[in-house]
PDB file of C-alpha atoms and ligand atoms in Angstrom:
ATOM      1  CA  MET M   1      -4.458 -13.554 -13.026  1.00 45.00           C
ATOM      2  CA  ASP M   2      -3.740 -11.901  -9.470  1.00 54.00           C
ATOM      3  CA  ASN M   3      -0.814 -10.357 -11.341  1.00 58.00           C
ATOM      4  CA  ILE M   4       0.689  -8.357 -14.009  1.00 79.00           C
ATOM      5  CA  ASN M   5       3.476  -9.900 -14.967  1.00 81.00           C
ATOM      6  CA  ARG M   6       4.766 -13.283 -16.324  1.00 85.00           C
ATOM      7  CA  GLU M   7       4.982 -15.585 -13.460  1.00 89.00           C
ATOM      8  CA  TYR M   8       9.685 -16.535 -14.683  1.00 92.00           C
ATOM      9  CA  ILE M   9      10.051 -13.137 -13.667  1.00 91.00           C
ATOM     10  CA  ASP M  10       8.339 -12.719 -11.038  1.00 89.00           C
ATOM     11  CA  GLU M  11       9.953 -15.508  -9.510  1.00 92.00           C
ATOM     12  CA  TYR M  12      13.004 -14.589  -9.760  1.00 93.00           C
ATOM     13  CA  ILE M  13      13.114 -11.097  -9.240  1.00 93.00           C
ATOM     14  CA  ASN M  14      11.347 -12.391  -5.495  1.00 93.00           C
ATOM     15  CA  SER M  15      14.325 -14.678  -5.819  1.00 94.00           C
ATOM     16  CA  LEU M  16      16.714 -11.776  -4.907  1.00 96.00           C
ATOM     17  CA  ILE M  17      15.208 -10.346  -1.928  1.00 95.00           C
ATOM     18  CA  LYS M  18      16.916 -10.957   1.794  1.00 92.00           C
ATOM     19  CA  GLU M  19      15.316 -10.627   4.620  1.00 90.00           C
ATOM     20  CA  ASP M  20      17.157 -11.483   7.745  1.00 90.00           C
ATOM     21  CA  ASN M  21      13.656 -10.992   9.953  1.00 95.00           C
ATOM     22  CA  GLU M  22      12.750 -14.882  10.535  1.00 97.00           C
ATOM     23  CA  LYS M  23       9.769 -13.340  12.234  1.00 97.00           C
ATOM     24  CA  LEU M  24       8.693 -11.597   9.064  1.00 97.00           C
ATOM     25  CA  ASN M  25       8.848 -14.521   7.262  1.00 97.00           C
ATOM     26  CA  LYS M  26       6.718 -16.870   8.165  1.00 97.00           C
ATOM     27  CA  PHE M  27       4.104 -13.942   9.371  1.00 98.00           C
ATOM     28  CA  ARG M  28       4.047 -13.591   5.431  1.00 97.00           C
ATOM     29  CA  GLU M  29       3.874 -17.740   4.475  1.00 97.00           C
ATOM     30  CA  CYS M  30       1.026 -16.913   7.108  1.00 98.00           C
ATOM     31  CA  CYS M  31      -0.366 -14.697   5.152  1.00 98.00           C
ATOM     32  CA  GLU M  32      -0.066 -15.825   1.752  1.00 97.00           C
ATOM     33  CA  GLU M  33      -1.320 -18.696   3.040  1.00 98.00           C
ATOM     34  CA  ARG M  34      -4.596 -18.531   4.005  1.00 98.00           C
ATOM     35  CA  ASN M  35      -4.572 -15.784   0.495  1.00 97.00           C
ATOM     36  CA  LEU M  36      -4.852 -12.153   2.416  1.00 98.00           C
ATOM     37  CA  PRO M  37      -4.508  -9.786  -0.219  1.00 98.00           C
ATOM     38  CA  ILE M  38      -0.786  -8.738   1.996  1.00 98.00           C
ATOM     39  CA  ILE M  39       1.621  -6.778  -0.092  1.00 98.00           C
ATOM     40  CA  HIS M  40       4.067  -8.653  -3.453  1.00 96.00           C
ATOM     41  CA  LYS M  41       7.237  -9.136  -1.578  1.00 96.00           C
ATOM     42  CA  GLU M  42       8.421  -7.605  -4.710  1.00 96.00           C
ATOM     43  CA  VAL M  43       6.438  -4.023  -3.699  1.00 97.00           C
ATOM     44  CA  GLY M  44       7.556  -4.210  -0.784  1.00 98.00           C
ATOM     45  CA  GLN M  45      11.759  -4.236  -2.036  1.00 98.00           C
ATOM     46  CA  PHE M  46      10.684  -1.049  -3.592  1.00 98.00           C
ATOM     47  CA  ILE M  47       9.216   0.514   0.175  1.00 98.00           C
ATOM     48  CA  LYS M  48      12.054  -0.229   1.838  1.00 98.00           C
ATOM     49  CA  LEU M  49      13.646   1.540  -1.019  1.00 98.00           C
ATOM     50  CA  ILE M  50      11.974   4.577  -0.746  1.00 98.00           C
ATOM     51  CA  ILE M  51      11.484   4.262   3.221  1.00 98.00           C
ATOM     52  CA  ASN M  52      15.590   4.513   3.195  1.00 98.00           C
ATOM     53  CA  GLN M  53      15.717   7.442   0.205  1.00 98.00           C
ATOM     54  CA  LEU M  54      13.699   9.451   1.850  1.00 98.00           C
ATOM     55  CA  ASN M  55      14.966   8.579   6.251  1.00 97.00           C
ATOM     56  CA  ALA M  56      11.513   7.963   6.545  1.00 98.00           C
ATOM     57  CA  LYS M  57      10.031   8.638   9.788  1.00 98.00           C
ATOM     58  CA  SER M  58       6.789   9.109   9.808  1.00 98.00           C
ATOM     59  CA  ILE M  59       4.484   7.295   7.907  1.00 98.00           C
ATOM     60  CA  ILE M  60       0.199   6.972   6.962  1.00 98.00           C
ATOM     61  CA  GLU M  61      -1.082   4.140   5.077  1.00 98.00           C
ATOM     62  CA  ILE M  62      -4.626   3.183   3.980  1.00 98.00           C
ATOM     63  CA  GLY M  63      -5.362  -0.408   4.025  1.00 98.00           C
ATOM     64  CA  THR M  64      -4.096  -2.009   7.202  1.00 98.00           C
ATOM     65  CA  ASN M  65      -6.009  -5.484   6.472  1.00 98.00           C
ATOM     66  CA  VAL M  66      -3.883  -7.972  10.015  1.00 98.00           C
ATOM     67  CA  GLY M  67      -0.591  -5.470   9.521  1.00 98.00           C
ATOM     68  CA  TYR M  68       1.513  -6.917   7.684  1.00 98.00           C
ATOM     69  CA  SER M  69       1.894  -3.492   5.678  1.00 98.00           C
ATOM     70  CA  ALA M  70       2.690  -1.258   8.738  1.00 98.00           C
ATOM     71  CA  ILE M  71       4.965  -3.708  10.766  1.00 98.00           C
ATOM     72  CA  PHE M  72       7.094  -4.497   7.816  1.00 98.00           C
ATOM     73  CA  MET M  73       7.544  -1.180   7.051  1.00 98.00           C
ATOM     74  CA  SER M  74       7.382  -0.303  10.943  1.00 98.00           C
ATOM     75  CA  LYS M  75      11.091  -2.735  10.084  1.00 97.00           C
ATOM     76  CA  VAL M  76      12.208  -0.928   8.221  1.00 97.00           C
ATOM     77  CA  MET M  77      12.719   2.130  10.443  1.00 97.00           C
ATOM     78  CA  LYS M  78      14.695   0.035  12.192  1.00 93.00           C
ATOM     79  CA  ASP M  79      11.441   0.717  15.022  1.00 80.00           C
ATOM     80  CA  GLU M  80      12.287   4.143  15.071  1.00 91.00           C
ATOM     81  CA  GLY M  81       9.894   5.816  13.186  1.00 96.00           C
ATOM     82  CA  LYS M  82       5.499   6.242  13.133  1.00 98.00           C
ATOM     83  CA  VAL M  83       3.000   4.364  11.415  1.00 98.00           C
ATOM     84  CA  ILE M  84      -0.901   5.721  11.271  1.00 98.00           C
ATOM     85  CA  THR M  85      -3.100   2.803   9.007  1.00 98.00           C
ATOM     86  CA  PHE M  86      -6.924   2.523   8.010  1.00 98.00           C
ATOM     87  CA  GLU M  87      -8.997  -0.539   8.017  1.00 98.00           C
ATOM     88  CA  ARG M  88     -12.700  -0.560   8.336  1.00 98.00           C
ATOM     89  CA  SER M  89     -13.385  -4.246   9.054  1.00 98.00           C
ATOM     90  CA  GLU M  90     -13.338  -5.421  12.711  1.00 98.00           C
ATOM     91  CA  LYS M  91     -12.205  -8.806  12.587  1.00 98.00           C
ATOM     92  CA  PHE M  92      -8.705  -7.314  10.281  1.00 98.00           C
ATOM     93  CA  TYR M  93      -8.292  -4.260  13.052  1.00 98.00           C
ATOM     94  CA  LYS M  94      -8.427  -6.753  16.145  1.00 98.00           C
ATOM     95  CA  GLU M  95      -6.076  -8.880  14.135  1.00 98.00           C
ATOM     96  CA  ALA M  96      -3.870  -6.378  12.523  1.00 98.00           C
ATOM     97  CA  LEU M  97      -3.868  -5.092  16.561  1.00 98.00           C
ATOM     98  CA  LYS M  98      -2.574  -8.617  17.291  1.00 98.00           C
ATOM     99  CA  ASN M  99      -0.400  -8.888  15.374  1.00 98.00           C
ATOM    100  CA  ILE M 100       1.542  -5.619  16.340  1.00 98.00           C
ATOM    101  CA  ARG M 101       1.151  -6.245  19.650  1.00 98.00           C
ATOM    102  CA  ASP M 102       2.459  -9.087  18.993  1.00 98.00           C
ATOM    103  CA  PHE M 103       6.281  -7.623  17.329  1.00 97.00           C
ATOM    104  CA  GLY M 104       6.607  -5.314  20.374  1.00 97.00           C
ATOM    105  CA  LEU M 105       5.306  -2.439  18.073  1.00 97.00           C
ATOM    106  CA  ASP M 106       2.420  -0.796  19.700  1.00 96.00           C
ATOM    107  CA  ASN M 107       4.042   2.453  19.689  1.00 97.00           C
ATOM    108  CA  ASN M 108       5.311   2.723  16.740  1.00 98.00           C
ATOM    109  CA  ILE M 109       1.542   1.725  15.181  1.00 98.00           C
ATOM    110  CA  GLN M 110      -1.247   3.304  15.132  1.00 98.00           C
ATOM    111  CA  VAL M 111      -4.107   1.741  13.713  1.00 98.00           C
ATOM    112  CA  TYR M 112      -7.833   3.432  13.496  1.00 98.00           C
ATOM    113  CA  LEU M 113     -11.556   1.498  12.349  1.00 98.00           C
ATOM    114  CA  GLY M 114     -13.575   2.946   9.526  1.00 97.00           C
ATOM    115  CA  ASP M 115     -14.060   3.842   6.720  1.00 98.00           C
ATOM    116  CA  ALA M 116     -10.965   6.273   5.778  1.00 98.00           C
ATOM    117  CA  VAL M 117     -12.441   9.042   3.700  1.00 97.00           C
ATOM    118  CA  ASN M 118     -14.394   9.892   6.504  1.00 96.00           C
ATOM    119  CA  ILE M 119     -11.857   9.814   9.209  1.00 96.00           C
ATOM    120  CA  LEU M 120      -8.641  10.830   7.204  1.00 96.00           C
ATOM    121  CA  ASP M 121      -9.729  14.197   8.305  1.00 93.00           C
ATOM    122  CA  GLU M 122      -9.717  13.466  11.851  1.00 92.00           C
ATOM    123  CA  ILE M 123      -5.746  13.380  11.786  1.00 94.00           C
ATOM    124  CA  GLU M 124      -3.332  15.840  12.584  1.00 91.00           C
ATOM    125  CA  GLY M 125       0.562  15.764  11.725  1.00 93.00           C
ATOM    126  CA  SER M 126       2.699  15.472   8.658  1.00 96.00           C
ATOM    127  CA  PHE M 127       4.109  12.455   7.628  1.00 98.00           C
ATOM    128  CA  ASP M 128       7.510  11.464   4.773  1.00 98.00           C
ATOM    129  CA  MET M 129       5.197   9.271   2.741  1.00 98.00           C
ATOM    130  CA  ALA M 130       1.466   7.416   1.773  1.00 98.00           C
ATOM    131  CA  PHE M 131       0.958   4.457   1.101  1.00 98.00           C
ATOM    132  CA  ILE M 132      -2.966   4.186  -0.460  1.00 98.00           C
ATOM    133  CA  ASP M 133      -3.209  -0.093  -0.557  1.00 98.00           C
ATOM    134  CA  ALA M 134      -7.291   0.267  -0.280  1.00 98.00           C
ATOM    135  CA  ALA M 135     -10.332   0.127  -2.528  1.00 96.00           C
ATOM    136  CA  LYS M 136      -9.383   1.551  -5.988  1.00 94.00           C
ATOM    137  CA  SER M 137     -12.800   3.867  -6.460  1.00 93.00           C
ATOM    138  CA  TYR M 138     -11.485   5.834  -3.552  1.00 96.00           C
ATOM    139  CA  TYR M 139      -7.773   6.376  -4.276  1.00 98.00           C
ATOM    140  CA  ARG M 140      -8.283   9.955  -5.592  1.00 97.00           C
ATOM    141  CA  ILE M 141      -9.996  11.074  -2.224  1.00 97.00           C
ATOM    142  CA  PHE M 142      -7.381   9.104  -0.479  1.00 98.00           C
ATOM    143  CA  PHE M 143      -4.696  11.008  -2.111  1.00 98.00           C
ATOM    144  CA  ASP M 144      -5.581  14.300  -1.709  1.00 98.00           C
ATOM    145  CA  LYS M 145      -6.628  13.886   1.108  1.00 97.00           C
ATOM    146  CA  CYS M 146      -3.415  12.255   2.608  1.00 98.00           C
ATOM    147  CA  LEU M 147      -1.847  15.635  -0.102  1.00 97.00           C
ATOM    148  CA  LYS M 148      -2.326  17.777   2.842  1.00 96.00           C
ATOM    149  CA  MET M 149      -0.355  16.109   5.509  1.00 97.00           C
ATOM    150  CA  MET M 150       2.829  15.581   3.021  1.00 97.00           C
ATOM    151  CA  LYS M 151       5.287  17.099   3.717  1.00 96.00           C
ATOM    152  CA  PRO M 152       7.132  18.820   0.050  1.00 94.00           C
ATOM    153  CA  GLY M 153       9.382  15.936  -1.360  1.00 97.00           C
ATOM    154  CA  GLY M 154       7.641  13.833   0.628  1.00 98.00           C
ATOM    155  CA  ILE M 155       5.669  10.335  -1.565  1.00 98.00           C
ATOM    156  CA  ILE M 156       2.559   9.013  -1.879  1.00 98.00           C
ATOM    157  CA  LEU M 157       2.976   4.815  -3.379  1.00 98.00           C
ATOM    158  CA  SER M 158      -0.561   4.176  -4.220  1.00 98.00           C
ATOM    159  CA  ASP M 159      -0.743   0.070  -4.953  1.00 98.00           C
ATOM    160  CA  ASN M 160      -2.812  -2.016  -7.776  1.00 96.00           C
ATOM    161  CA  VAL M 161      -3.166   0.563  -9.769  1.00 97.00           C
ATOM    162  CA  LEU M 162      -2.925  -1.708 -12.658  1.00 95.00           C
ATOM    163  CA  TYR M 163      -5.440  -4.045 -11.384  1.00 91.00           C
ATOM    164  CA  GLN M 164      -4.877  -7.231 -13.580  1.00 90.00           C
ATOM    165  CA  GLY M 165      -3.883  -5.710 -16.834  1.00 89.00           C
ATOM    166  CA  MET M 166      -7.521  -4.063 -16.795  1.00 90.00           C
ATOM    167  CA  ILE M 167      -6.594  -0.853 -16.235  1.00 92.00           C
ATOM    168  CA  ALA M 168      -4.403  -0.763 -19.802  1.00 88.00           C
ATOM    169  CA  SER M 169      -6.045  -2.735 -21.966  1.00 87.00           C
ATOM    170  CA  ASP M 170      -9.964  -2.487 -22.813  1.00 87.00           C
ATOM    171  CA  GLU M 171      -9.706  -6.346 -23.775  1.00 88.00           C
ATOM    172  CA  LEU M 172      -9.337  -7.496 -20.084  1.00 89.00           C
ATOM    173  CA  VAL M 173     -12.164  -5.378 -19.057  1.00 86.00           C
ATOM    174  CA  VAL M 174     -15.055  -7.580 -16.708  1.00 89.00           C
ATOM    175  CA  ARG M 175     -18.270  -5.636 -16.553  1.00 89.00           C
ATOM    176  CA  ARG M 176     -18.973  -5.435 -12.320  1.00 91.00           C
ATOM    177  CA  LYS M 177     -15.036  -4.061 -13.145  1.00 89.00           C
ATOM    178  CA  LYS M 178     -16.704  -1.063 -15.649  1.00 92.00           C
ATOM    179  CA  THR M 179     -16.499   1.657 -12.914  1.00 92.00           C
ATOM    180  CA  LEU M 180     -13.457   0.508 -10.962  1.00 93.00           C
ATOM    181  CA  VAL M 181     -11.360   1.132 -14.284  1.00 94.00           C
ATOM    182  CA  ARG M 182     -12.628   3.948 -14.920  1.00 94.00           C
ATOM    183  CA  ASN M 183     -11.846   5.557 -11.295  1.00 95.00           C
ATOM    184  CA  LEU M 184      -8.659   3.916 -11.527  1.00 96.00           C
ATOM    185  CA  ARG M 185      -7.473   5.220 -15.548  1.00 96.00           C
ATOM    186  CA  ASN M 186      -9.115   8.731 -14.129  1.00 97.00           C
ATOM    187  CA  TYR M 187      -7.145   8.467 -11.439  1.00 98.00           C
ATOM    188  CA  LEU M 188      -3.955   7.837 -12.722  1.00 98.00           C
ATOM    189  CA  LYS M 189      -4.290  10.974 -15.244  1.00 98.00           C
ATOM    190  CA  TYR M 190      -4.751  12.782 -12.661  1.00 98.00           C
ATOM    191  CA  ILE M 191      -1.389  12.000 -10.875  1.00 98.00           C
ATOM    192  CA  SER M 192       0.833  11.357 -14.060  1.00 98.00           C
ATOM    193  CA  HIS M 193      -0.379  15.153 -15.248  1.00 97.00           C
ATOM    194  CA  ASP M 194      -0.816  17.061 -12.289  1.00 97.00           C
ATOM    195  CA  GLU M 195       2.148  19.589 -12.514  1.00 97.00           C
ATOM    196  CA  ARG M 196       2.689  19.518  -8.251  1.00 97.00           C
ATOM    197  CA  PHE M 197       3.208  16.055  -8.352  1.00 97.00           C
ATOM    198  CA  VAL M 198       5.574  13.545 -11.158  1.00 98.00           C
ATOM    199  CA  THR M 199       4.580  10.688 -10.782  1.00 98.00           C
ATOM    200  CA  SER M 200       5.623   7.046 -12.362  1.00 98.00           C
ATOM    201  CA  VAL M 201       3.269   4.224 -12.967  1.00 98.00           C
ATOM    202  CA  LEU M 202       5.728   0.853 -12.486  1.00 96.00           C
ATOM    203  CA  PRO M 203       4.196  -2.509 -13.760  1.00 94.00           C
ATOM    204  CA  LEU M 204       5.242  -4.220  -9.959  1.00 95.00           C
ATOM    205  CA  GLY M 205       3.583  -6.741  -8.496  1.00 93.00           C
ATOM    206  CA  ASP M 206      -0.747  -5.379  -9.360  1.00 94.00           C
ATOM    207  CA  GLY M 207       1.207  -2.397 -10.694  1.00 96.00           C
ATOM    208  CA  LEU M 208       2.584   0.443  -8.253  1.00 97.00           C
ATOM    209  CA  ALA M 209       3.157   4.193  -9.117  1.00 98.00           C
ATOM    210  CA  VAL M 210       5.560   6.905  -7.587  1.00 98.00           C
ATOM    211  CA  THR M 211       4.599  10.121  -6.647  1.00 98.00           C
ATOM    212  CA  LEU M 212       6.849  12.488  -5.467  1.00 98.00           C
ATOM    213  CA  ILE M 213       4.838  15.578  -3.983  1.00 97.00           C
ATOM    214  CA  LYS M 214       6.754  18.531  -6.148  1.00 94.00           C
TER     215      LYS M 214
HETATM  216  C1  SAM N 301      -4.859  -5.063   0.208  1.00 81.91           C
HETATM  217  S1  SAM N 301      -5.744  -5.299   1.540  1.00 81.91           S
HETATM  218  C2  SAM N 301      -3.759  -4.181   2.072  1.00 81.91           C
HETATM  219  C3  SAM N 301      -2.890  -5.071   2.861  1.00 81.91           C
HETATM  220  C4  SAM N 301      -2.491  -4.323   3.552  1.00 81.91           C
HETATM  221  N1  SAM N 301      -1.404  -2.766   3.084  1.00 81.91           N
HETATM  222  C5  SAM N 301      -0.205  -5.166   3.585  1.00 81.91           C
HETATM  223  O1  SAM N 301       0.499  -5.060   2.292  1.00 81.91           O
HETATM  224  O2  SAM N 301      -0.865  -5.632   4.235  1.00 81.91           O
HETATM  225  C6  SAM N 301      -6.358  -3.982   1.885  1.00 81.91           C
HETATM  226  C7  SAM N 301      -7.574  -3.202   3.330  1.00 81.91           C
HETATM  227  O3  SAM N 301      -8.091  -2.547   3.186  1.00 81.91           O
HETATM  228  C8  SAM N 301      -9.143  -2.109   3.494  1.00 81.91           C
HETATM  229  N2  SAM N 301      -9.879  -1.106   3.253  1.00 81.91           N
HETATM  230  C9  SAM N 301     -11.033  -0.683   1.454  1.00 81.91           C
HETATM  231  N3  SAM N 301     -12.021   0.174   1.509  1.00 81.91           N
HETATM  232  C10 SAM N 301     -11.141   1.025   3.139  1.00 81.91           C
HETATM  233  C11 SAM N 301     -11.207   1.741   3.636  1.00 81.91           C
HETATM  234  N4  SAM N 301     -11.663   2.775   2.846  1.00 81.91           N
HETATM  235  N5  SAM N 301     -10.821   2.390   4.810  1.00 81.91           N
HETATM  236  C12 SAM N 301     -10.367   1.843   5.185  1.00 81.91           C
HETATM  237  N6  SAM N 301     -10.051   0.370   5.053  1.00 81.91           N
HETATM  238  C13 SAM N 301     -10.176  -0.417   3.436  1.00 81.91           C
HETATM  239  C14 SAM N 301      -9.685  -3.163   3.173  1.00 81.91           C
HETATM  240  O4  SAM N 301     -10.440  -3.794   4.877  1.00 81.91           O
HETATM  241  C15 SAM N 301      -8.762  -4.500   3.772  1.00 81.91           C
HETATM  242  O5  SAM N 301      -8.430  -5.348   4.205  1.00 81.91           O
END
């Protein structure tokens, strides 16, 4: 199981989403055929809403993979904004660079190769939005490092926070994922209870936490 919702609900919600950019649609299809872990369609639609609401022009992303979400977010910003994104796999990094060039977005998207845990500190700047979509055990570290660079009123999105339902139900937890589940539960408590933030956890895709920085 890759998702936390009933399939027919997901299918229906996704059938409502209209993406006019044919090249982007083809890119998504290609990623899906390869089973790459790109954002769920409905998560993309929610990201689109947030970018529009914030009128975001600067986004920091943890977890590039082959660049689908970075390209998608750049397109939502109508090629006027900047995305800074991090990928630790050299193979995916190279592929992302190629895809970004192919979409003509070299000037809009900057990809950093390396473990974001280590290289996030090298970044200077302030961001309207952050999108955390990488190693789940490190979400707290990613969040705190991004937090220092967020503009007031900015939003941090954390993807896959319900992790196939395991975060909400002990019955679903498989043994080898116990540490990850504990870390994600602690992370959700932190972003939900700290008075500096307002967080809503949505059962969208594999769970999306939306955190407003007050
Ligand atoms: C779920 S995929 C990202 C998908 C991408 N956001 C999209 O929707 O198109 C997660 C990616 O994060 C990378 N990753 C995991 N932990 C990382 C870390 N600590 N630093 C940098 N990249 C990391 C993985 O190699 C993987 O390619």
